Coordinates of C-alpha atoms in Angstrom, one line a residue:
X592 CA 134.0 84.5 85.6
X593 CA 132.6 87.7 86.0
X594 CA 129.4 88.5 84.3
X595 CA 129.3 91.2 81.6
X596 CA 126.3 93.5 81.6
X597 CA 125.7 95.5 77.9
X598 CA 122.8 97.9 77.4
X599 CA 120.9 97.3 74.6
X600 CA 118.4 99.8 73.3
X601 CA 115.2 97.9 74.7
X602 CA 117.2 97.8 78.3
X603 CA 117.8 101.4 78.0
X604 CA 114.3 101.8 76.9
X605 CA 112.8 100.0 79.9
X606 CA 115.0 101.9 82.2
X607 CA 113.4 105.1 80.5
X608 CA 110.3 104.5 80.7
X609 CA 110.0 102.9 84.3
X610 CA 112.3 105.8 85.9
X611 CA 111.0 109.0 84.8
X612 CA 107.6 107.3 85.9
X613 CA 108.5 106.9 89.4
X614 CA 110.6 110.4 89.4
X615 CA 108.6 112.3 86.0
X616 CA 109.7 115.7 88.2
X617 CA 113.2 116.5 89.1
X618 CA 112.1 120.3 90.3
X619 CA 114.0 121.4 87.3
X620 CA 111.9 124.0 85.1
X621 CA 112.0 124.3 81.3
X622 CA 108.8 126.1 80.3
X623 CA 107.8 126.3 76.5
X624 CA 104.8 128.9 76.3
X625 CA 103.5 128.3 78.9
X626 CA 104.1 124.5 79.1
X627 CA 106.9 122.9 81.6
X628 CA 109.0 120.0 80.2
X629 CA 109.2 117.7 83.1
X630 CA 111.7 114.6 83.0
X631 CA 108.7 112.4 82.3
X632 CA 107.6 114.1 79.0
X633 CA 110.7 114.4 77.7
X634 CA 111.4 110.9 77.8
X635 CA 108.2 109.9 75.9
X636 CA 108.9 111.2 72.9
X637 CA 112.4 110.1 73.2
X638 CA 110.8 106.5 73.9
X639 CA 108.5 106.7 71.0
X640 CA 111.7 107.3 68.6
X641 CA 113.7 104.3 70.5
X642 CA 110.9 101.9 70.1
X643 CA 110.2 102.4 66.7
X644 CA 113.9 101.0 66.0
X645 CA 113.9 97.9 68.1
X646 CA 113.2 95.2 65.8
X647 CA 109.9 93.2 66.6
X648 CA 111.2 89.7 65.4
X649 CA 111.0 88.3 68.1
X650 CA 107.6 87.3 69.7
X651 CA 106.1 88.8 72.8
X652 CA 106.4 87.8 76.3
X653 CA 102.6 88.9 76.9
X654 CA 99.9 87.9 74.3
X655 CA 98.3 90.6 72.8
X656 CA 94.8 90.2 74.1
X657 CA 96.2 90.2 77.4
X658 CA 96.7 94.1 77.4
X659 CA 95.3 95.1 74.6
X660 CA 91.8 95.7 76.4
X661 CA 93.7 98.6 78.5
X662 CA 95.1 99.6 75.1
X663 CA 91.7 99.9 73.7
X664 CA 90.4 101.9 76.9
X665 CA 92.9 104.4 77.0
X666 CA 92.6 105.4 73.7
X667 CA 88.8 105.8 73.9
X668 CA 89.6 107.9 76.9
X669 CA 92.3 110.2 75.2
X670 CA 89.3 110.5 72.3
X671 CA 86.5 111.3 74.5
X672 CA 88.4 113.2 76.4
X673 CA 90.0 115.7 73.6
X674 CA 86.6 115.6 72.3
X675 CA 85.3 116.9 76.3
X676 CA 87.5 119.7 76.3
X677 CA 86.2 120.9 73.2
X678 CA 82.9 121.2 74.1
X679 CA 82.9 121.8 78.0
X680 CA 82.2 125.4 79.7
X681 CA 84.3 124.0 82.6
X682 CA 87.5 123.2 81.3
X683 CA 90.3 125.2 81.2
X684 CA 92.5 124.6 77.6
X685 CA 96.0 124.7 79.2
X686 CA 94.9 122.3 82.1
X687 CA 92.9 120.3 79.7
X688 CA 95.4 119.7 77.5
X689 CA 97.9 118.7 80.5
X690 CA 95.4 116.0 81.8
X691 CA 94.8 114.7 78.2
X692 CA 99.0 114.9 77.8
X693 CA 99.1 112.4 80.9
X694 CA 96.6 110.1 79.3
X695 CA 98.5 110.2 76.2
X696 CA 101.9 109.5 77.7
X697 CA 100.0 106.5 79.8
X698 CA 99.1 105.0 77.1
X699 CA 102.7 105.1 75.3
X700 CA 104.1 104.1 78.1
X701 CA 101.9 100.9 78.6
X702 CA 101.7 99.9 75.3
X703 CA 105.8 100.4 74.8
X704 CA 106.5 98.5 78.1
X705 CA 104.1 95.7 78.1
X706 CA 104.7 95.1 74.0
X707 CA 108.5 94.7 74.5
X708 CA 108.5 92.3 77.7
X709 CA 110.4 89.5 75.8
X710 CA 111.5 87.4 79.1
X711 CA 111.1 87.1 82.8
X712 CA 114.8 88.9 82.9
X713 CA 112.7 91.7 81.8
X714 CA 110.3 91.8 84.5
X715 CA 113.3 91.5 86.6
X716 CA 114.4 94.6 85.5
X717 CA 111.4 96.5 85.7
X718 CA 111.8 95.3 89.4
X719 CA 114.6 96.2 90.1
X720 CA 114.6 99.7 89.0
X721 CA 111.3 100.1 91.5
X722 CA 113.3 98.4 93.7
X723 CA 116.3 100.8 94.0
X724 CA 114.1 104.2 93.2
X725 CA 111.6 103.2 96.3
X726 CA 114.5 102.9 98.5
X727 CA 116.3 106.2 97.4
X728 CA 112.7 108.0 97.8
X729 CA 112.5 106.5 101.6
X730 CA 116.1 107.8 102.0
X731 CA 114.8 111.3 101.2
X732 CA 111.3 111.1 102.6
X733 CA 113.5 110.4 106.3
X734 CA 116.0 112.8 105.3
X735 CA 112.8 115.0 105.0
X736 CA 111.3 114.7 108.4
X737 CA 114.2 115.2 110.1
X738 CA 116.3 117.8 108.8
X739 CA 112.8 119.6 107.5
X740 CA 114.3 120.3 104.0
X741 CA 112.3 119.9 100.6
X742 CA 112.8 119.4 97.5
X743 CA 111.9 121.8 94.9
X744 CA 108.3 120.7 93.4
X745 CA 107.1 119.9 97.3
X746 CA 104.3 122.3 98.0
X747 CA 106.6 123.1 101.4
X748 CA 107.8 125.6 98.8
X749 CA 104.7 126.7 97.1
X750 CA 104.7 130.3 98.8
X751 CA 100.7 130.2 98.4
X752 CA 100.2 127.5 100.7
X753 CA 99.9 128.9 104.0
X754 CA 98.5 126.4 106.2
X755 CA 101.5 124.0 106.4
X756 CA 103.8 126.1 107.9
X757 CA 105.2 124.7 111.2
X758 CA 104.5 120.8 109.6
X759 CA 106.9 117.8 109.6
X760 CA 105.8 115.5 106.5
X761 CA 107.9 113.9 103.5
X762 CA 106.5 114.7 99.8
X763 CA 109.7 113.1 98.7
X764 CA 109.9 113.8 94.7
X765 CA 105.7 114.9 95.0
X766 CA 103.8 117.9 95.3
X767 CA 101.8 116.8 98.8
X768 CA 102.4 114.1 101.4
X769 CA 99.6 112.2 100.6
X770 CA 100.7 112.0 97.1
X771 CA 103.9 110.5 98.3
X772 CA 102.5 108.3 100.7
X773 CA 100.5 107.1 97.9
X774 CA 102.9 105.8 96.0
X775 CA 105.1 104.5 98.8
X776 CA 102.2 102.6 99.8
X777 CA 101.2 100.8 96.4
X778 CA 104.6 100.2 95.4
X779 CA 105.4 98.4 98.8
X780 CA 104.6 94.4 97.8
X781 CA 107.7 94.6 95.9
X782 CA 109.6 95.5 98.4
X783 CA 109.6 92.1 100.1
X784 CA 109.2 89.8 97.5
X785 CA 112.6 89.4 96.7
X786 CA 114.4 86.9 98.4
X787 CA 118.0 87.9 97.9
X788 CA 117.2 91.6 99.2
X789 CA 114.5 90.8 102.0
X790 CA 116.4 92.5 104.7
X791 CA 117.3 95.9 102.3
X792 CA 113.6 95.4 101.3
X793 CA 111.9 95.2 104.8
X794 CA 114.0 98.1 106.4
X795 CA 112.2 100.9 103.2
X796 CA 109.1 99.5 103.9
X797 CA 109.2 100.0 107.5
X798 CA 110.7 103.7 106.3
X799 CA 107.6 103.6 104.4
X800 CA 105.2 103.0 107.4
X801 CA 106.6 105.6 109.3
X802 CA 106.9 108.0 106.4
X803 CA 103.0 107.3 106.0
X804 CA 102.6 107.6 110.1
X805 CA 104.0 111.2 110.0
X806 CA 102.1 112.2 107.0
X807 CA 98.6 111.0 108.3
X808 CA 98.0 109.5 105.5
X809 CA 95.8 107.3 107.6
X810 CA 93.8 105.8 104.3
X811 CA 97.0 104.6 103.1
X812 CA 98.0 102.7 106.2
X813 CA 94.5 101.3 106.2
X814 CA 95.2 100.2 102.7
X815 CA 98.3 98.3 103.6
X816 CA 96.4 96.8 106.4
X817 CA 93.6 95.6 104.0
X818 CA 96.5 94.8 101.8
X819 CA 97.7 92.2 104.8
X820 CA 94.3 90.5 105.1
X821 CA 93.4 90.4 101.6
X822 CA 96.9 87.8 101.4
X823 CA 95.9 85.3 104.7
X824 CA 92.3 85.8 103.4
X825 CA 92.2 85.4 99.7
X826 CA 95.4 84.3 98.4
X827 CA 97.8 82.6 100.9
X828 CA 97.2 78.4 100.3
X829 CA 96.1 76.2 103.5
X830 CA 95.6 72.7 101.5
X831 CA 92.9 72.1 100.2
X832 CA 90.7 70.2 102.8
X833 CA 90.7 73.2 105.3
X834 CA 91.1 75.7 102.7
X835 CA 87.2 76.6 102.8
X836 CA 87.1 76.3 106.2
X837 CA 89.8 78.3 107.1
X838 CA 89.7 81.4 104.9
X839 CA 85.5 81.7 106.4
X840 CA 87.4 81.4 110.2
X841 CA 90.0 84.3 108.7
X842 CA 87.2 86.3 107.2
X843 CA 84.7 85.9 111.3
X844 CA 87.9 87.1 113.3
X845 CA 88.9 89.6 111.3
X846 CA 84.6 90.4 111.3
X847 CA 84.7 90.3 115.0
X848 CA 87.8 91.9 115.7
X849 CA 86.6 95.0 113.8
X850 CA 83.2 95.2 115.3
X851 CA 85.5 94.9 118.7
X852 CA 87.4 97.4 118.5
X853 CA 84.4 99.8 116.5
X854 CA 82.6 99.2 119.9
X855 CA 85.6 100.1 122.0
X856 CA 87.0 102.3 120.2
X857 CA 86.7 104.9 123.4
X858 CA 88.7 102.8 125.3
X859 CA 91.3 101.9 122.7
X860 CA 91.9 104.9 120.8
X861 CA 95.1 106.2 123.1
X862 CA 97.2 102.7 122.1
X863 CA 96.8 103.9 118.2
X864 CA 97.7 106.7 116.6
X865 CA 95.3 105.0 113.6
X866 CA 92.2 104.7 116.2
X867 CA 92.4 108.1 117.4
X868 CA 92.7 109.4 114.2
X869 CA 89.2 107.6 112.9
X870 CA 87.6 108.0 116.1
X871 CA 88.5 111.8 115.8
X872 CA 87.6 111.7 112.5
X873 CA 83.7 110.2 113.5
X874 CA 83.4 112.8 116.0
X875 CA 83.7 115.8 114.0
X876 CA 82.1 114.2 110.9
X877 CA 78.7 113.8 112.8
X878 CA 79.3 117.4 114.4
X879 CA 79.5 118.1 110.3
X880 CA 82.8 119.4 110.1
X881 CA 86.7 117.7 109.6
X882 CA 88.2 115.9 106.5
X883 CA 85.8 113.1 106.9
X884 CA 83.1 114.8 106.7
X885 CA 84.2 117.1 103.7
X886 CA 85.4 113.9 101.7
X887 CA 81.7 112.4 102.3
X888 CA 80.3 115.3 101.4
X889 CA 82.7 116.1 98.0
X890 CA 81.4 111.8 97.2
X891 CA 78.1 113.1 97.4
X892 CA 78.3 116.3 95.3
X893 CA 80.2 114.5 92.9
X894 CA 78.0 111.4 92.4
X895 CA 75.0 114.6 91.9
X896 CA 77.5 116.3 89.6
X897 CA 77.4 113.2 87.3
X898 CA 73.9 112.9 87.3
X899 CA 73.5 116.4 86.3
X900 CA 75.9 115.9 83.4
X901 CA 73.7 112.3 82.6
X902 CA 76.8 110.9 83.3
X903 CA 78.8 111.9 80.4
X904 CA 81.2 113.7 81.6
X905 CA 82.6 117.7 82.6
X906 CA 86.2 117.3 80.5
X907 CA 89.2 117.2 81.2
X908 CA 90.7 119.0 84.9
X909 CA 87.6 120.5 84.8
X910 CA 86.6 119.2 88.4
X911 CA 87.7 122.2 89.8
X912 CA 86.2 125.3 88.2
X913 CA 83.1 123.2 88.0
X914 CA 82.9 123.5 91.9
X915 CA 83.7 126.6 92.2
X916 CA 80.5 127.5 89.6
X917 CA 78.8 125.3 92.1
X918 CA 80.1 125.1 95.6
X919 CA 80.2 122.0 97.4
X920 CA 78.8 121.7 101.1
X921 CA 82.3 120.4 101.8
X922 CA 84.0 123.4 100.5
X923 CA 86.6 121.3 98.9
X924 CA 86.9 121.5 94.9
X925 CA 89.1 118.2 94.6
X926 CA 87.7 115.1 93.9
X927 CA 89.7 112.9 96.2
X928 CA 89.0 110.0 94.7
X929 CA 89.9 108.5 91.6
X930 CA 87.3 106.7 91.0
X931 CA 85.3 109.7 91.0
X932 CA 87.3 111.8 89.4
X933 CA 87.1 109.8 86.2
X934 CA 83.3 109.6 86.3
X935 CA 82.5 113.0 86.6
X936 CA 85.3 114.4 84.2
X937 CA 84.9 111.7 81.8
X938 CA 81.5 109.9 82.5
X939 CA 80.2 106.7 83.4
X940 CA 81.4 104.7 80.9
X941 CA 85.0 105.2 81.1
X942 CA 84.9 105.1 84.8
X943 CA 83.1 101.9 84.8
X944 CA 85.7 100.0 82.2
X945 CA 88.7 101.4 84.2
X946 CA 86.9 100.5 87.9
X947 CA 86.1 96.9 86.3
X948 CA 89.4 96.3 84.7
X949 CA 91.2 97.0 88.1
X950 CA 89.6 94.9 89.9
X951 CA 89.1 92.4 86.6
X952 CA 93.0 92.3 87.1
X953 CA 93.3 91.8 90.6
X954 CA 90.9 88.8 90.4
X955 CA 92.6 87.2 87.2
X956 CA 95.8 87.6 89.1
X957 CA 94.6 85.7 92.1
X958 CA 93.4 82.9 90.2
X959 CA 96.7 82.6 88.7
X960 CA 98.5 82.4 92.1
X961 CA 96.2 79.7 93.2
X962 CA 97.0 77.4 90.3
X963 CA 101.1 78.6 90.7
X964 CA 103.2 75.8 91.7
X965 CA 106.6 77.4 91.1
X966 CA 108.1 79.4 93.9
X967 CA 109.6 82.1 92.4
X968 CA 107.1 82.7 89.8
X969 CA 104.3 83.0 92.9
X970 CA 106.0 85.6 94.5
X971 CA 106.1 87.7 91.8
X972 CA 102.5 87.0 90.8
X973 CA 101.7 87.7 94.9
X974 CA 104.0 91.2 94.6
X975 CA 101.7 91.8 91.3
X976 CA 98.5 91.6 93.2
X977 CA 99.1 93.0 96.0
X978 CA 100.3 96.2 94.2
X979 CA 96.8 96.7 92.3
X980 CA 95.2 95.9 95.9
X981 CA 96.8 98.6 98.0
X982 CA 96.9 101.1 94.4
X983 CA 93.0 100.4 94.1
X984 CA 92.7 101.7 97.9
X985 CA 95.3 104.2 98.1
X986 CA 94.2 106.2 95.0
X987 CA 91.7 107.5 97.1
X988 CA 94.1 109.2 99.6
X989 CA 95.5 112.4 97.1
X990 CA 93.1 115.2 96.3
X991 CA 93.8 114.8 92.6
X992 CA 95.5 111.4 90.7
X993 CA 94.8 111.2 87.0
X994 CA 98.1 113.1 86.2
X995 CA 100.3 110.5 87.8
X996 CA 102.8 109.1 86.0
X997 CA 103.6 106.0 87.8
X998 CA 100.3 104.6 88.3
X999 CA 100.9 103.2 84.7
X1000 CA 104.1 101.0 85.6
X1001 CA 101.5 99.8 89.0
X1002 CA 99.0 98.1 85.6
X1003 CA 101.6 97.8 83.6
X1004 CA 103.4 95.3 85.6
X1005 CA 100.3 93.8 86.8
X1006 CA 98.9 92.8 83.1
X1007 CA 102.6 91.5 82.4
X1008 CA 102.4 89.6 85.0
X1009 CA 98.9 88.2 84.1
X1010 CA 100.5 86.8 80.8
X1011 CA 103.6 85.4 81.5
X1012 CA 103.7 81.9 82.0
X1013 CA 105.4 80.0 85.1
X1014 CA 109.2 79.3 84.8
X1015 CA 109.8 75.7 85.0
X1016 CA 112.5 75.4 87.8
X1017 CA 114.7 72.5 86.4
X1018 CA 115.1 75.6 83.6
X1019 CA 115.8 78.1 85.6
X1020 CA 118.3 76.3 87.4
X1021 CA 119.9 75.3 84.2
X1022 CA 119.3 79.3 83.1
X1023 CA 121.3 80.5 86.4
X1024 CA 124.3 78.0 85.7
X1025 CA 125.3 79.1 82.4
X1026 CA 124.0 82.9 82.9
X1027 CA 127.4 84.0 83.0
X1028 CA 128.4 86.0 80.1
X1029 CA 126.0 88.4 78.5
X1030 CA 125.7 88.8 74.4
X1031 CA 123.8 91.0 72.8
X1032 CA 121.8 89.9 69.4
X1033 CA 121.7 92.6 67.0
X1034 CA 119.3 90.9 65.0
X1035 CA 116.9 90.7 67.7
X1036 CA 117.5 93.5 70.2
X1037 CA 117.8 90.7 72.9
X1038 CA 120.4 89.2 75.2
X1039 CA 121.6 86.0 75.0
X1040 CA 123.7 83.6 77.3
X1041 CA 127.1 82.1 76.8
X1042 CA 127.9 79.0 78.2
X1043 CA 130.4 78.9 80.7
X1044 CA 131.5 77.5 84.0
X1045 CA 130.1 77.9 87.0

C-alpha cells in the first residue's frame, strides 16, 4: 500500500520558511522605492499570515523556555537596534533599515519554526528540505567551476568588482565564495547523518570540500577539521572506564601533532594546499601585509572601535562608513567576523548574550548526546551539534554575515533539537509499521496514521 502524502498548511509552512532561507535570492529583481523584494522577504509576511491560522491546540514539540531565551534576545536586538539607527552619525537609513529587516525576519522565522515543531516527523522535514537544497547547491557550485557560469546575484557579475576577473570559484545562490563556502560548510553534519541516504550524502559533501578547496576558503576547511576533532574528542562515547583516559590521549596527539607540523611546516607545506596556504599566510602577515595580516589588524581596530563607543554600539550596517570616517591599518572596512560585527554595531551586551547562547547551545547539546541511548535520536542530536560547531567557526570566513537568512534555520534546528525528547524505539518501530496512509486532522493542523498492513 502506497503511502499518501497531503500538504497541510503547517507542512507548507515549514517548507516556506526553511527554503527561501537556504535560497532568500533567486537573482530575480522586484524593487519597491528603492527596496528589492527578494524570495526570502516575500515569504515572511506570507508566513506570518499562514501561521496565524494554524490552530495551536495541540501542544508543542519544544517547551517554551527552551527557545524563548533567543526569542527574548532577538527582540532586544531589533529594539536596540531601530533605536541605534536613530541616533548614529554612521548609519546609513536604507542599509539600516535592511540589517534591522534581517533581524526582524530572523526572529519570525525562529519563533514560527521552532513554535510549530509538533513531532520528530517535523524535524524530519526540516531535514530533508536541507538535505535536497545542499545537494542542488553542490550541483551548481561544480557546475560553476567548470563551465565558469554564474548565477545572477554572484558578484562574478557585479561589473564593479574588478579584481576577480580570470578566477574559478562557486558563489552558488551567494554574493562571494566565501559566503557560499560558509554555508556549505555549516550545513555539512547533516549531510551524513542520515542513514538511508549516506552514499547521496557523502558524495555533496565531498562536492563541498572541493567546492571550499577552490574557493580558499581555508577558515572553512579548518572549521570542518575542528568540526572532526571536536566529535572523537568531545562527543564520540569510549565506555566509561577509558572514557577520561582516552579523550586526554585524543586531546596530547592532536597537541603534538599540531605543534609538529607548526614546526615543520617548511618542509611540509608542498603535500597541502591548507599548509601552504597558512604558512603563506604567516609570511606576509609578519612582513605586515596579506589577508592575515589585514583580518588581525581589522580585530584590532574593531575591538578599539568598541571601546571608543563604551561598547554600546555604532547601529545598524554602520561598520562600514564608520571606517571609512576612520581608516583602518588594514585598509579593509568589513568586519569579517561575526562576532565582532555584532559588538561594535550593536555593543557588548548583545554580542555577549548571542556569543554565550551559541556556545550555551553547543554545550547543552553535548550533554544531551552523552546521556542518548537511542540510535537514531543521537544522530540527529550529533548532526545538531556539529552544525553550531562548524557555524560558530565558519561565520568568521565572509566579510559581512548578519544579513543571512539561513543562519536562523542553523539555531533554529539546534534549539529544537535541544528540546525534543528521545524516541523510544519499540515506538518507532511500531510508528514505521502502521505509517502507511497519511490523514490530515483539520482540527489540529497535524497528520495522523492509518493503520494498515505492512
Amino acid at each position: 500500500m502506497m503511502k499518501k502524502i497531503v500538504i497541510t498548511p503547517k507542512r507548507f509552512l515549514i517548507f516556506l520558511l526553511v527554503f527561501t532561507s537556504l535560497v532568500p535570492n533567486i537573482g530575480i529583481k522586484v524593487s519597491t522605492f528603492g527596496f528589492n523584494w527578494t524570495l526570502y522577504r516575500i515569504s515572511m509576511p506570507v508566513a506570518i499570515l499562514i501561521y496565524l491560522q494554524i490552530p495551536k491546540t495541540e501542544e508543542r514539540l519544544v517547551e517554551r523556555s527552551v527557545y524563548m531565551k533567543w526569542i527574548f534576545l532577538l527582540i532586544v536586538w531589533l529594539i536596540y537596534g531601530i533605536i541605534l539607527m536613530n541616533l548614529s552619525p554612521y548609519t546609513d537609513p536604507h542599509l539600516g533599515f535592511i540589517e534591522v529587516l534581517s533581524i526582524f525576519n530572523g526572529l519570525i522565522c525562529m519563533y514560527i519554526l521552532v513554535s510549530i515543531i509538533r513531532n520528530h516527523k517535523d524535524i524530519e522535514q526540516i531535514v530533508t528540505i536541507v538535505f535536497y537544497v545542499y545537494i542542488a547547491l553542490v550541483m551548481i557550485g561544480m557546475a560553476e567551476i567548470i563551465l565558469g557560469v554564474h548565477l545572477p546575484m554572484s558578484y562574478f557579475n557585479d561589473a564593479t568588482i574588478t579584481h576577480i576577473v580570470g578566477r574559478t570559484a562557486a558563489t552558488g545562490v551567494f554574493y562571494s565564495e566565501n559566503d557560499f563556502s560558509t554555508f556549505l560548510t555549516s550545513l555539512a553534519p547533516l549531510m551524513i547523518y542520515r542513514k538511508k541516504k549516506r552514499v547521496l550524502g557523502l558524495a555533496a559533501l565531498l562536492g563541498a570540500i572541493y567546492i571550499n578547496t577552490i574557493n580558499d576558503a581555508n577558515i572553512c576547511v579548518i572549521a570542518m577539521v575542528f568540526g572532526v576533532a571536536y566529535y572523537f574528542v568531545f562527543i564520540k562515547k569510549y565506555g566509561k572506564r577509558g572514557q577520561a583516559v582516552l579523550r586526554g590521549l585524543l586531546i596530547a596527539i592532536i597537541a603534538v601533532a599540531v605543534i609538529f607540523v607548526w614546526r615543520n611546516i617548511d618542509t611540509l607545506k608542498n603535500s597541502s594546499r591548507l599548509l601552504m596556504a597558512i604558512r603563506t599566510q604567516h609570511l606576509n602577515a609578519r612582513q605586515s601585509y596579506g589577508s592575515l595580516y589585514a583580518r588581525f589588524m581589522i580585530y584590532v581596530d574593531s575591538l578599539k572601535a568598541s571601546v571608543n563607543t563604551y561598547f554600546l554600539g555604532i547601529g545598524p550596517a554602520a561598520f562600514t562608513n564608520y571606517f571609512k570616517a576612520h581608516p583602518s591599518i588594514s585598509g579593509l572596512v568589513n568586519p569579517h567576523n561575526l562576532y565582532l560585527e555584532i559588538l561594535v554595531e550593536y555593543g557588548g551586551i548583545i554580542a555577549g548574550f548571542f556569543t554565550v547562547g551559541l556556545f550555551k547551545l553547543i554545550y547543552q547539546l553535548r550533554k544531551k548526546i552523552l546521556k542518548s541511548v537511542d540510535r537514531n535520536t543521537r544522530r540527529k542530536l550529533i548532526a545538531g551539534c556539529e552544525m553550531l560547531v562548524l557555524y560558530s567557526i565558519s561565520c568568521i570566513a565572509s566579510s559581512s554575515f548578519i544579513g543571512y537568512s539561513w543562519q536562523w534555520i542553523v539555531i533554529s534546528l539546534g534549539t529544537i533539537l535541544l528540546g525534543v525528547s528521545e524516541i523510544n524505539p519499540i515506538e518507532e518501530k511500531a510508528m514505521g509499521d502502521y505509517m502507511l496512509g497519511m490523514n490530515y486532522n483539520s482540527d489540529k493542523g497535524t497528520l495522523l496514521y492509518e493503520k494498515g498492513k505492512k
